XYZ file of C-alpha atoms in Angstrom:
666
model
C 26.279 2.240 39.453
C 23.526 -0.323 39.725
C 20.821 -0.283 37.115
C 17.334 0.617 38.163
C 15.031 -2.402 38.434
C 12.046 -2.853 36.196
C 13.342 -3.923 32.729
C 13.672 -7.722 32.583
C 16.464 -9.243 30.547
C 13.976 -11.025 28.294
C 12.205 -7.793 27.403
C 15.470 -5.943 26.808
C 16.636 -8.607 24.357
C 13.454 -8.300 22.312
C 13.551 -4.496 22.435
C 17.025 -4.528 20.903
C 15.937 -7.035 18.251
C 12.803 -4.985 17.529
C 14.820 -1.796 17.076
C 16.997 -3.460 14.454
C 13.939 -4.810 12.600
C 12.127 -1.456 12.770
C 15.105 0.553 11.489
C 16.125 -1.797 8.645
C 13.403 -0.820 6.103
C 14.098 2.865 6.833
C 17.820 2.651 6.026
C 17.296 3.604 2.368
C 16.102 7.084 3.390
C 17.956 7.596 6.711
C 21.295 9.404 7.116
C 24.262 7.174 7.924
C 24.806 8.725 11.363
C 21.604 6.983 12.537
C 23.461 3.649 12.348
C 26.251 4.966 14.575
C 23.694 6.415 16.973
C 21.965 3.053 17.388
C 25.220 1.134 17.854
C 26.332 3.548 20.550
C 22.985 3.584 22.379
C 22.610 -0.200 22.197
C 26.105 -0.749 23.639
C 25.391 1.810 26.377
C 22.096 0.099 27.241
C 23.791 -3.294 27.527
C 26.435 -1.840 29.846
C 23.698 -0.309 32.017
C 22.053 -3.720 32.277
C 25.403 -5.235 33.267
C 25.749 -2.483 35.918
C 28.900 -1.105 34.289
C 27.443 2.248 33.227
C 25.042 4.850 34.569
C 21.870 6.257 33.098
C 22.397 9.630 31.364
C 21.731 12.661 33.525
C 19.528 15.572 32.476
C 22.375 17.558 30.918
C 23.586 14.624 28.856
C 20.048 13.800 27.667
C 19.546 17.404 26.577
C 22.877 17.344 24.720
C 21.925 14.127 22.930
C 18.557 15.537 21.861
C 20.094 18.783 20.565
C 22.785 16.840 18.705
C 20.141 14.641 17.065
C 18.221 17.768 16.028
C 21.328 19.287 14.437
C 22.030 16.000 12.694
C 18.529 15.954 11.178
C 18.804 19.591 10.109
C 22.166 19.209 8.382
C 21.249 15.896 6.706
C 17.744 16.909 5.592
C 18.019 20.690 5.398
C 15.050 21.229 7.690
C 13.335 20.021 10.834
C 9.929 20.229 9.102
C 8.608 17.836 6.499
C 7.982 14.152 6.053
C 11.583 12.947 5.665
C 12.860 15.114 8.527
C 9.966 14.014 10.740
C 10.683 10.329 10.150
C 14.392 10.808 10.936
C 13.456 12.636 14.150
C 11.094 9.805 15.099
C 13.765 7.143 14.548
C 16.311 9.198 16.503
C 13.874 9.532 19.428
C 13.135 5.793 19.189
C 16.862 5.095 19.587
C 17.644 7.678 22.294
C 14.758 6.453 24.458
C 16.645 3.170 24.798
C 19.346 4.604 27.083
C 16.889 6.716 29.066
C 14.541 3.786 29.728
C 14.588 2.916 33.431
C 11.070 1.644 34.204
C 8.340 -0.433 32.666
C 6.471 2.732 31.776
C 9.513 3.917 29.788
C 9.680 0.531 28.064
C 6.014 0.773 27.052
C 6.636 4.261 25.603
C 9.540 2.837 23.605
C 7.392 -0.045 22.336
C 4.599 2.296 21.231
C 7.164 4.481 19.434
C 8.285 1.327 17.646
C 4.758 0.543 16.462
C 4.438 4.077 15.094
C 7.811 3.822 13.345
C 6.661 0.595 11.657
C 3.635 2.441 10.266
C 5.785 5.271 8.863
C 7.709 2.775 6.724
C 4.540 2.392 4.592
C 4.964 6.008 3.502
C 8.038 4.952 1.528
C 7.218 1.380 0.485
C 3.759 -0.190 0.569
C 4.258 -3.329 -1.505
C 3.350 -6.870 -0.522
C 6.905 -7.751 0.512
C 7.142 -4.672 2.761
C 3.815 -5.542 4.389
C 4.939 -9.114 5.067
C 8.231 -7.889 6.531
C 6.456 -5.482 8.890
C 5.081 -8.507 10.771
C 8.608 -9.226 12.053
C 9.144 -5.971 14.001
C 5.528 -6.062 15.220
C 6.054 -9.581 16.614
C 9.327 -8.551 18.263
C 7.654 -5.514 19.863
C 4.843 -7.732 21.178
C 7.429 -10.139 22.593
C 9.130 -7.212 24.358
C 5.776 -6.139 25.813
C 5.085 -9.681 27.037
C 8.582 -9.900 28.521
C 7.813 -6.905 30.719
C 5.360 -9.060 32.703
C 8.196 -11.125 34.256
C 6.007 -14.222 34.363
C 7.519 -17.519 35.419
C 7.027 -18.963 31.944
C 8.302 -15.842 30.137
C 11.856 -15.573 31.457
C 13.276 -17.096 28.259
C 13.115 -15.422 24.822
C 11.648 -18.232 22.721
C 8.481 -18.965 24.747
C 7.868 -15.212 24.734
C 8.202 -15.121 20.946
C 5.798 -18.036 20.527
C 3.204 -16.306 22.692
C 3.629 -13.050 20.724
C 3.110 -14.934 17.464
C 0.013 -16.631 18.855
C -1.455 -13.278 19.929
C -0.785 -11.857 16.465
C -2.514 -14.812 14.807
C -5.510 -14.459 17.115
C -5.824 -10.812 16.058
C -5.997 -11.720 12.357
C -9.758 -12.566 12.254
C -10.691 -9.279 13.933
C -8.366 -7.415 11.601
C -9.988 -8.996 8.533
C -13.518 -8.200 9.727
C -12.639 -4.576 10.429
C -10.852 -4.298 7.089
C -13.843 -5.635 5.160
C -16.674 -3.944 7.025
C -15.394 -0.804 8.744
C -16.646 2.221 6.756
C -14.020 3.834 4.540
C -13.952 7.542 5.363
C -12.077 10.192 3.407
C -8.974 11.402 5.287
C -9.138 14.765 7.023
C -5.567 15.444 5.965
C -2.852 13.744 3.956
C 0.909 13.592 3.973
C 3.004 14.743 1.017
C 4.816 12.149 -1.013
C 8.400 11.547 0.172
C 10.785 13.374 -2.116
C 13.203 10.462 -1.898
C 10.622 8.087 -3.303
C 11.701 8.296 -6.917
C 9.035 8.804 -9.538
C 9.729 8.018 -13.174
C 7.355 8.973 -15.944
C 6.287 11.410 -18.585
C 6.894 15.118 -18.006
C 4.876 18.142 -19.136
C 7.243 18.652 -22.072
C 9.045 16.428 -24.566
C 12.443 16.667 -26.210
C 13.674 13.891 -28.527
C 15.792 12.242 -25.837
C 13.224 12.284 -23.013
C 11.154 9.254 -24.015
C 14.331 7.446 -25.044
C 15.504 7.738 -21.417
C 12.199 6.257 -20.243
C 12.879 3.402 -22.650
C 15.745 2.379 -20.358
C 13.505 2.048 -17.280
C 11.596 -1.072 -16.259
C 9.602 0.785 -13.581
C 5.880 0.012 -13.551
C 3.554 2.760 -14.826
C 0.154 1.075 -14.359
C -1.757 -2.192 -14.615
C -5.019 -2.737 -16.493
C -7.801 -5.309 -16.148
C -10.416 -5.405 -18.923
C -14.031 -6.337 -18.295
C -14.134 -8.529 -21.367
C -11.693 -9.698 -23.997
C -8.429 -7.791 -24.162
C -8.006 -5.708 -27.362
C -5.105 -6.427 -29.737
C -1.814 -4.851 -28.754
C -1.683 -2.516 -31.748
C -4.880 -0.820 -30.509
C -3.574 -0.060 -27.037
C -2.598 3.606 -27.166
C -2.803 5.012 -23.628
C -3.129 8.789 -23.818
C -1.481 10.780 -21.039
C -0.878 14.332 -22.287
C -1.020 16.351 -25.518
C 1.748 18.658 -26.729
C 0.707 21.591 -28.906
C 3.544 24.116 -28.465
C 6.897 23.826 -30.223
C 9.771 26.245 -29.566
C 12.257 24.761 -32.015
C 13.774 22.335 -29.477
C 11.005 20.745 -27.467
C 7.255 20.161 -27.419
C 5.103 21.223 -24.458
C 1.509 21.695 -23.354
C -0.393 24.828 -24.235
C -2.281 26.648 -21.504
C -5.544 26.493 -23.449
C -5.395 22.686 -23.685
C -5.552 22.446 -19.888
C -8.967 24.098 -19.648
C -11.337 21.743 -17.745
C -13.956 21.702 -20.484
C -14.937 18.474 -22.205
C -14.606 18.825 -25.980
C -17.231 17.702 -28.462
C -17.223 14.008 -29.323
C -19.650 11.298 -30.430
C -19.466 7.687 -29.173
C -19.111 5.110 -31.939
C -18.391 1.400 -32.010
C -18.267 -0.999 -29.073
C -17.142 0.490 -25.746
C -14.305 -0.997 -23.690
C -14.628 -1.214 -19.909
C -11.516 -1.579 -17.786
C -9.948 -0.687 -14.443
C -6.469 0.746 -13.912
C -4.182 0.701 -10.894
C -1.819 3.579 -11.553
C 1.538 3.986 -9.821
C 2.590 7.338 -8.320
C 3.685 9.667 -11.109
C 3.831 13.066 -9.431
C 1.642 14.360 -12.280
C -2.119 15.015 -12.352
C -2.773 13.063 -15.584
C -4.576 9.748 -15.771
C -4.000 7.179 -18.502
C -6.826 5.936 -20.709
C -7.694 4.783 -24.208
C -9.496 7.270 -26.436
C -12.161 8.500 -25.783
C -12.637 7.800 -22.062
C -15.439 8.428 -19.623
C -14.873 8.057 -15.877
C -17.173 8.045 -12.887
C -18.032 11.565 -11.659
C -15.438 13.110 -9.396
C -12.516 10.919 -10.456
C -11.032 13.248 -13.072
C -11.945 15.909 -15.615
C -11.489 15.656 -19.364
C -9.492 18.619 -20.646
C -9.989 20.469 -23.941
C -7.423 18.216 -25.681
C -9.105 14.932 -24.560
C -6.635 14.045 -21.802
C -7.804 13.246 -18.254
C -6.569 15.304 -15.329
C -7.119 15.308 -11.565
C -6.980 18.287 -9.259
C -4.085 16.787 -7.331
C -1.013 14.890 -8.585
C -1.031 11.126 -8.276
C 1.263 10.596 -5.276
C 0.069 7.149 -4.236
C -1.297 4.099 -6.061
C -4.658 5.014 -7.581
C -7.453 2.712 -8.734
C -10.024 4.022 -11.198
C -12.478 2.632 -13.733
C -12.998 3.896 -17.259
C -15.084 3.170 -20.339
C -13.593 4.109 -23.713
C -14.895 4.380 -27.272
C -11.795 3.935 -29.506
C -13.810 4.644 -32.677
C -15.423 7.834 -31.377
C -15.549 10.893 -33.654
C -13.717 13.786 -32.012
C -14.675 17.362 -32.881
C -15.795 16.342 -36.352
C -18.802 18.648 -36.611
C -17.038 21.996 -36.937
C -13.561 23.434 -36.727
C -12.525 23.505 -33.052
C -10.845 26.443 -31.415
C -7.676 24.400 -30.994
C -6.868 24.455 -34.723
C -4.899 27.673 -34.408
C -2.739 26.142 -31.698
C -2.341 23.012 -33.830
C -0.737 25.107 -36.600
C 1.763 27.013 -34.434
C 5.434 26.919 -35.519
C 8.480 29.051 -34.725
C 9.084 31.794 -37.248
C 12.531 30.465 -38.104
C 14.290 27.126 -38.191
C 14.301 23.830 -40.120
C 14.133 25.345 -43.629
C 14.496 22.042 -45.471
C 11.522 20.541 -43.651
C 9.419 23.619 -44.417
C 10.337 23.444 -48.102
C 9.545 19.734 -48.245
C 6.158 20.366 -46.573
C 5.320 23.008 -49.193
C 6.266 20.553 -51.930
C 4.065 17.835 -50.438
C 1.170 20.251 -50.186
C 1.472 21.235 -53.841
C 1.722 17.653 -55.077
C -1.041 16.232 -52.867
C -4.670 17.061 -53.462
C -5.973 16.576 -49.928
C -4.626 16.701 -46.358
C -5.064 12.945 -46.134
C -2.822 12.537 -49.187
C -0.095 14.534 -47.429
C -0.374 12.252 -44.390
C -0.194 9.161 -46.591
C 2.855 10.526 -48.417
C 4.660 11.094 -45.122
C 3.885 7.569 -43.916
C 5.124 6.074 -47.200
C 8.287 8.149 -46.883
C 9.033 6.813 -43.400
C 8.295 3.277 -44.547
C 10.455 3.242 -47.710
C 13.406 5.416 -46.767
C 16.266 3.974 -44.682
C 15.111 5.216 -41.297
C 16.220 3.349 -38.173
C 14.527 2.908 -34.794
C 17.014 3.204 -31.921
C 17.346 4.351 -28.317
C 20.777 5.824 -29.024
C 20.404 8.140 -32.029
C 23.298 10.369 -33.109
C 23.160 13.981 -31.909
C 21.444 16.656 -33.980
C 22.269 20.322 -34.401
C 20.238 23.511 -34.198
C 17.695 22.424 -36.824
C 16.639 19.236 -35.073
C 13.856 18.292 -37.517
C 16.024 18.863 -40.608
C 18.946 16.937 -39.173
C 16.729 13.998 -38.262
C 14.702 13.826 -41.506
C 17.557 14.322 -43.976
C 20.813 13.455 -42.199
C 20.765 11.025 -39.258
C 17.458 9.257 -40.034
C 17.809 7.450 -36.704
C 15.648 8.046 -33.704
C 13.057 7.037 -31.168
C 9.278 7.503 -31.349
C 9.539 11.142 -30.200
C 11.718 11.933 -33.228
C 9.192 10.508 -35.679
C 6.112 12.001 -33.993
C 7.719 15.423 -33.594
C 9.044 15.503 -37.171
C 5.731 14.421 -38.700
C 3.772 16.980 -36.677
C 6.181 19.733 -37.760
C 5.870 18.845 -41.451
C 2.062 18.597 -41.262
C 1.828 22.023 -39.648
C 4.220 23.474 -42.204
C 1.899 22.047 -44.885
C -1.104 23.809 -43.280
C -2.615 20.692 -41.644
C -3.490 21.015 -37.935
C -1.536 18.424 -35.962
C -0.228 17.777 -32.462
C 1.900 15.267 -30.569
C 0.291 12.858 -28.100
C 2.467 11.297 -25.402
C 1.532 8.273 -23.362
C 2.164 4.547 -23.458
C 1.642 1.901 -26.079
C 0.991 -1.796 -25.561
C 1.916 -3.579 -22.346
C 2.787 -7.075 -21.164
C -0.024 -9.582 -20.741
C 0.170 -11.510 -17.481
C -1.676 -14.822 -17.964
C -1.485 -15.563 -14.213
C -3.881 -12.703 -13.492
C -5.288 -11.922 -16.961
C -4.233 -8.279 -16.874
C -1.835 -5.935 -18.638
C 1.328 -4.436 -17.095
C 2.478 -1.197 -18.720
C 5.998 -0.076 -17.842
C 8.053 3.029 -18.449
C 9.816 1.488 -21.441
C 6.357 1.316 -23.059
C 6.321 5.138 -23.193
C 5.408 6.285 -26.671
C 4.528 9.300 -28.786
C 2.247 9.500 -31.800
C 0.445 12.101 -33.929
C -3.073 13.495 -34.162
C -4.162 15.546 -37.179
C -7.495 17.196 -37.914
C -9.529 16.670 -41.085
C -12.849 18.353 -41.771
C -15.722 15.882 -41.440
C -13.581 13.311 -39.653
C -12.250 15.325 -36.735
C -9.059 14.319 -34.966
C -7.410 11.231 -36.430
C -4.545 9.331 -34.756
C -1.596 8.021 -36.690
C 1.694 6.433 -35.585
C 4.703 7.087 -37.847
C 6.862 4.771 -35.729
C 4.800 1.831 -37.010
C 6.070 2.523 -40.541
C 9.696 2.253 -39.391
C 9.504 -0.427 -36.691
C 6.136 -2.228 -36.768
C 7.455 -4.762 -34.251
C 7.570 -1.942 -31.660
C 3.780 -1.619 -31.836
C 2.882 -5.240 -32.495
C 5.363 -6.971 -30.152
C 7.071 -4.434 -27.906
C 10.274 -2.503 -27.364
C 12.437 -5.557 -26.724
C 11.715 -6.995 -30.153
C 12.175 -3.603 -31.826
C 15.674 -3.298 -30.333
C 16.701 -6.932 -30.789
C 19.367 -6.082 -33.355
C 21.248 -3.585 -31.165
C 20.793 -5.409 -27.822
C 20.076 -2.141 -25.979
C 16.872 -3.186 -24.178
C 17.260 -2.301 -20.466
C 21.007 -2.022 -20.931
C 21.227 0.135 -17.800
C 19.322 -2.401 -15.667
C 21.269 -5.677 -16.012
C 19.571 -7.201 -12.941
C 16.024 -6.652 -14.184
C 14.160 -9.952 -14.583
C 12.494 -8.518 -17.687
C 15.758 -9.013 -19.547
C 15.513 -12.767 -18.966
C 12.000 -13.486 -20.170
C 13.393 -16.235 -22.399
C 14.130 -18.358 -19.289
C 10.818 -20.129 -18.823
C 10.745 -20.954 -15.106
C 12.210 -17.584 -14.124
C 9.695 -15.692 -16.237
C 6.793 -17.730 -14.841
C 7.921 -16.990 -11.274
C 8.189 -13.266 -12.130
C 4.681 -13.178 -13.593
C 3.163 -14.958 -10.601
C 4.860 -12.619 -8.147
C 3.686 -9.637 -10.184
C 0.145 -11.027 -10.073
C 0.316 -11.270 -6.268
C 1.470 -7.647 -6.047
C -1.323 -6.548 -8.364
C -3.897 -8.268 -6.173
C -2.366 -6.620 -3.091
C -2.587 -3.165 -4.675
C -6.073 -3.628 -6.073
C -7.827 -5.310 -3.149
C -5.861 -4.031 -0.141
C -4.202 -0.674 -0.852
C -7.095 0.508 -3.000
C -9.932 -1.025 -0.998
C -11.911 2.173 -0.575
C -15.524 3.160 -0.110
C -16.736 2.302 -3.613
C -15.081 -1.111 -3.661
C -16.266 -1.871 -0.149
C -19.861 -1.090 -1.068
C -19.615 -3.204 -4.227
C -18.224 -6.175 -2.289
C -20.870 -5.940 0.437
C -23.694 -5.540 -2.071
C -22.422 -8.569 -3.952
C -22.579 -10.582 -0.720
C -25.673 -9.162 0.991
C -27.635 -7.354 -1.710
C -28.328 -3.623 -1.705
C -27.314 -1.917 1.549
C -27.806 1.577 2.883
C -25.663 3.293 5.505
C -27.816 2.175 8.469
C -27.836 -1.458 7.397
C -24.077 -1.346 6.879
C -23.552 0.064 10.397
C -25.793 -2.563 12.022
C -24.077 -5.282 10.046
C -20.688 -4.031 11.234
C -21.800 -4.080 14.891
C -23.232 -7.591 14.520
C -20.107 -8.870 12.777
C -17.797 -7.422 15.437
C -19.965 -8.842 18.242
C -19.949 -12.270 16.604
C -16.205 -12.165 16.121
C -15.565 -11.077 19.708
C -17.735 -13.969 20.901
C -15.826 -16.455 18.776
C -12.494 -15.062 19.984
C -13.689 -15.307 23.616
C -14.537 -18.967 23.094
C -11.147 -19.612 21.507
C -9.261 -17.779 24.254
C -11.088 -19.068 27.331
C -11.885 -22.564 25.942
C -14.687 -23.406 28.358
C -14.949 -26.923 26.946
C -11.414 -27.628 28.213
C -12.101 -26.477 31.769
C -11.689 -29.283 34.317
C -14.887 -30.634 35.845
C -14.205 -29.912 39.586
C -17.548 -30.619 41.268
C -16.159 -30.506 44.825
C -14.559 -27.094 44.349
C -17.758 -25.622 42.874
C -19.784 -26.979 45.817
C -17.291 -25.544 48.319
C -17.555 -22.132 46.624
C -21.338 -22.321 47.056
C -20.731 -23.229 50.715
C -18.598 -20.091 51.107
C -21.228 -17.853 49.456
C -23.988 -19.377 51.610
C -22.130 -18.606 54.856
C -21.146 -15.155 53.577
C -24.837 -14.258 53.263
C -25.089 -14.938 57.003
C -22.089 -12.764 57.887
C -19.363 -15.413 57.951
C -16.636 -14.534 55.447
C -13.691 -16.759 54.705
C -10.421 -14.972 55.347
C -7.471 -14.906 52.953
C -5.319 -18.007 53.367
C -7.780 -19.647 55.746
C -8.028 -23.425 55.381
C -11.319 -25.291 54.982
C -11.203 -26.888 58.479
C -10.300 -23.621 60.241
C -13.012 -21.799 58.349
C -15.561 -24.482 59.335
C -14.540 -24.301 62.997
C -14.892 -20.522 63.074
C -18.259 -20.685 61.237
C -19.515 -23.344 63.687
C -18.626 -21.142 66.648
C -20.399 -18.154 65.068
C -23.457 -20.206 64.023
C -23.792 -22.810 66.801
C -27.271 -23.828 65.728
C -25.917 -25.068 62.403
C -22.511 -26.280 63.628
C -23.230 -29.974 62.961
C -24.253 -29.343 59.348
C -21.209 -27.130 58.754
C -18.766 -29.655 60.217
C -20.392 -32.530 58.304
C -20.098 -30.720 54.940
C -16.412 -29.904 55.492
C -15.675 -33.469 56.680
C -17.112 -34.905 53.447
C -15.285 -32.271 51.375
C -11.908 -33.111 52.994
C -12.424 -36.821 52.537
C -13.126 -36.413 48.851
C -10.561 -33.700 48.241
C -7.572 -34.604 50.386
C -7.890 -37.877 52.308
C -8.137 -40.122 49.272
C -11.468 -41.438 50.613
C -13.699 -40.255 47.804
C -17.315 -39.719 48.607
C -20.033 -39.485 46.041
C -20.543 -35.987 44.670
C -24.302 -36.209 45.288
C -23.614 -36.958 48.978
C -21.631 -33.713 49.252
C -24.429 -31.863 47.460
C -27.015 -33.329 49.884
C -24.884 -32.140 52.816
C -24.900 -28.631 51.341
C -28.704 -28.754 50.940
C -29.126 -29.851 54.576
C -27.011 -26.911 55.683
C -29.076 -24.536 53.549
C -32.292 -25.829 55.156
C -30.745 -25.549 58.603
C -29.815 -21.921 58.157
C -32.559 -19.385 58.931
C -34.428 -17.729 56.072
C -33.616 -14.230 57.382
C -29.961 -13.191 56.956
C -29.150 -12.809 60.628
C -25.855 -11.338 61.730
C -23.627 -13.401 64.021
C -24.596 -12.882 67.623
C -28.251 -12.248 66.813
C -30.912 -14.705 67.989
C -32.299 -16.556 64.993
């Protein structure tokens, strides 16, 4: 029952610690049986080390592997896919612990641990997760060092200190490679984990959808402007346009998703900005009207929204330039006007009758729009996240009965009435405003900033944006959702632990903003440090660079760094000045050229006696050199170093010029 030799106690301790640290960040997306599996395998491994249990035989190992496979299948529904693959990896990482019987097995386990640490970034890639990942990496390095069984590494803490020192020494090389190594597009990519929740706008809108987003503090995107930040009431971030209405909900039309840029004319001062967008699971990008991006980033659709070919499944950095005062399709009637007049054949009769009345009393389409805005402003409408339910005729019930709703209610109702009055209109969904972070001078836009407004078309002016919510709750646009809901205290009611609810506590809010600024810098300069940013940074430092110059610069930088690291590791300036030993090594090499090699473990005097017998013509010089060396080295009768050097020179002169073999006549 004795355990096989080869796994030191020190290394085993750090392997167990490393397994705990590796598995912890995965617990949120691992089945619970993984915890029981690790506890059982860890206890078994300890008993093996204490020689109270045996290693599993082939049949038992096969049974454990099959059981783990069934566990993954029943908990994840498949053995294929990202989540199932990660669970299989963690299960193999745990099972290898009891099968490990040699240093080679321990190295395999350690390398599995490094790979498992990397997979945690698929689920969480924030600054805190990156800092935490240093703990399991250090523990795995300590386990690898413990395998060496050195005399100074038999205790855990010296091993840990050495692992930390090695990690710190790797930091300069890591930084150089991060900054200079060319950023290449991936040959393949992994799908986004389905358990990584994504909150955001959908491709349709019912009155309660945006209200639900109003209860979420999840981050949607962050924005940094090139110059002065525009006023809050001008920050309308378009995401998607809804042109179809079926009587209950608004949705996109197929024609609006045609990748064809509509007609528009830049006007006014442009705004330049960069956005770091969080994963949304949707292909839309957020931007102020009317945006222009760098080629290849996204395509403007026929309804002025930006769309990528693939959904945004990881943080995305992009730059945009917008012209908020641009004239959109003002020259002639666009093809989209027919879609912007579509209504169900039946439903909401009171709203249709009111629209006909407004059309008869107003002389122009703009007068109808103004009348609607005045109506929302003067009538007792209420802005709330918890409106009363409506019946079959949702627009009628809202306009004439409940008069309470969220932005989607007002935008949807106004668009319906405008269409019923013969004025082309559509609903735009996106985000409005955002929180200014003075620590980083940027804007954070969250899910509770989700908003809906209206676009209507007027001949000669084109598409014009208008926000009916502003007439009911201007504080929503000018100050934010929290101020708009101050009277009913419903802001983030479902997230009592969110720090955003406690912005009135000065020190706590300042700490939150500074931490958010650190995370923004991490996302912008680390997670999104790609080819374009790399080239910009290098050109800012070194001027204009082409591919060849960048490659040569990378090689030179790596060579310089390796040289610096070699100096730091070997520390030649700390090497002891041992003149006698260096001279004796020259003495050995000199005799070796004449066929006299010093044997392993042979003392200086024995070596000299044997060399003197093999080279009798130079025996006196050999014996004299060793006598001086022993006096200085061992007999505490130090001789001058130059005297020992002179003795070596006399021996060199005494030896023949030709390298004669022992026994030959010189």
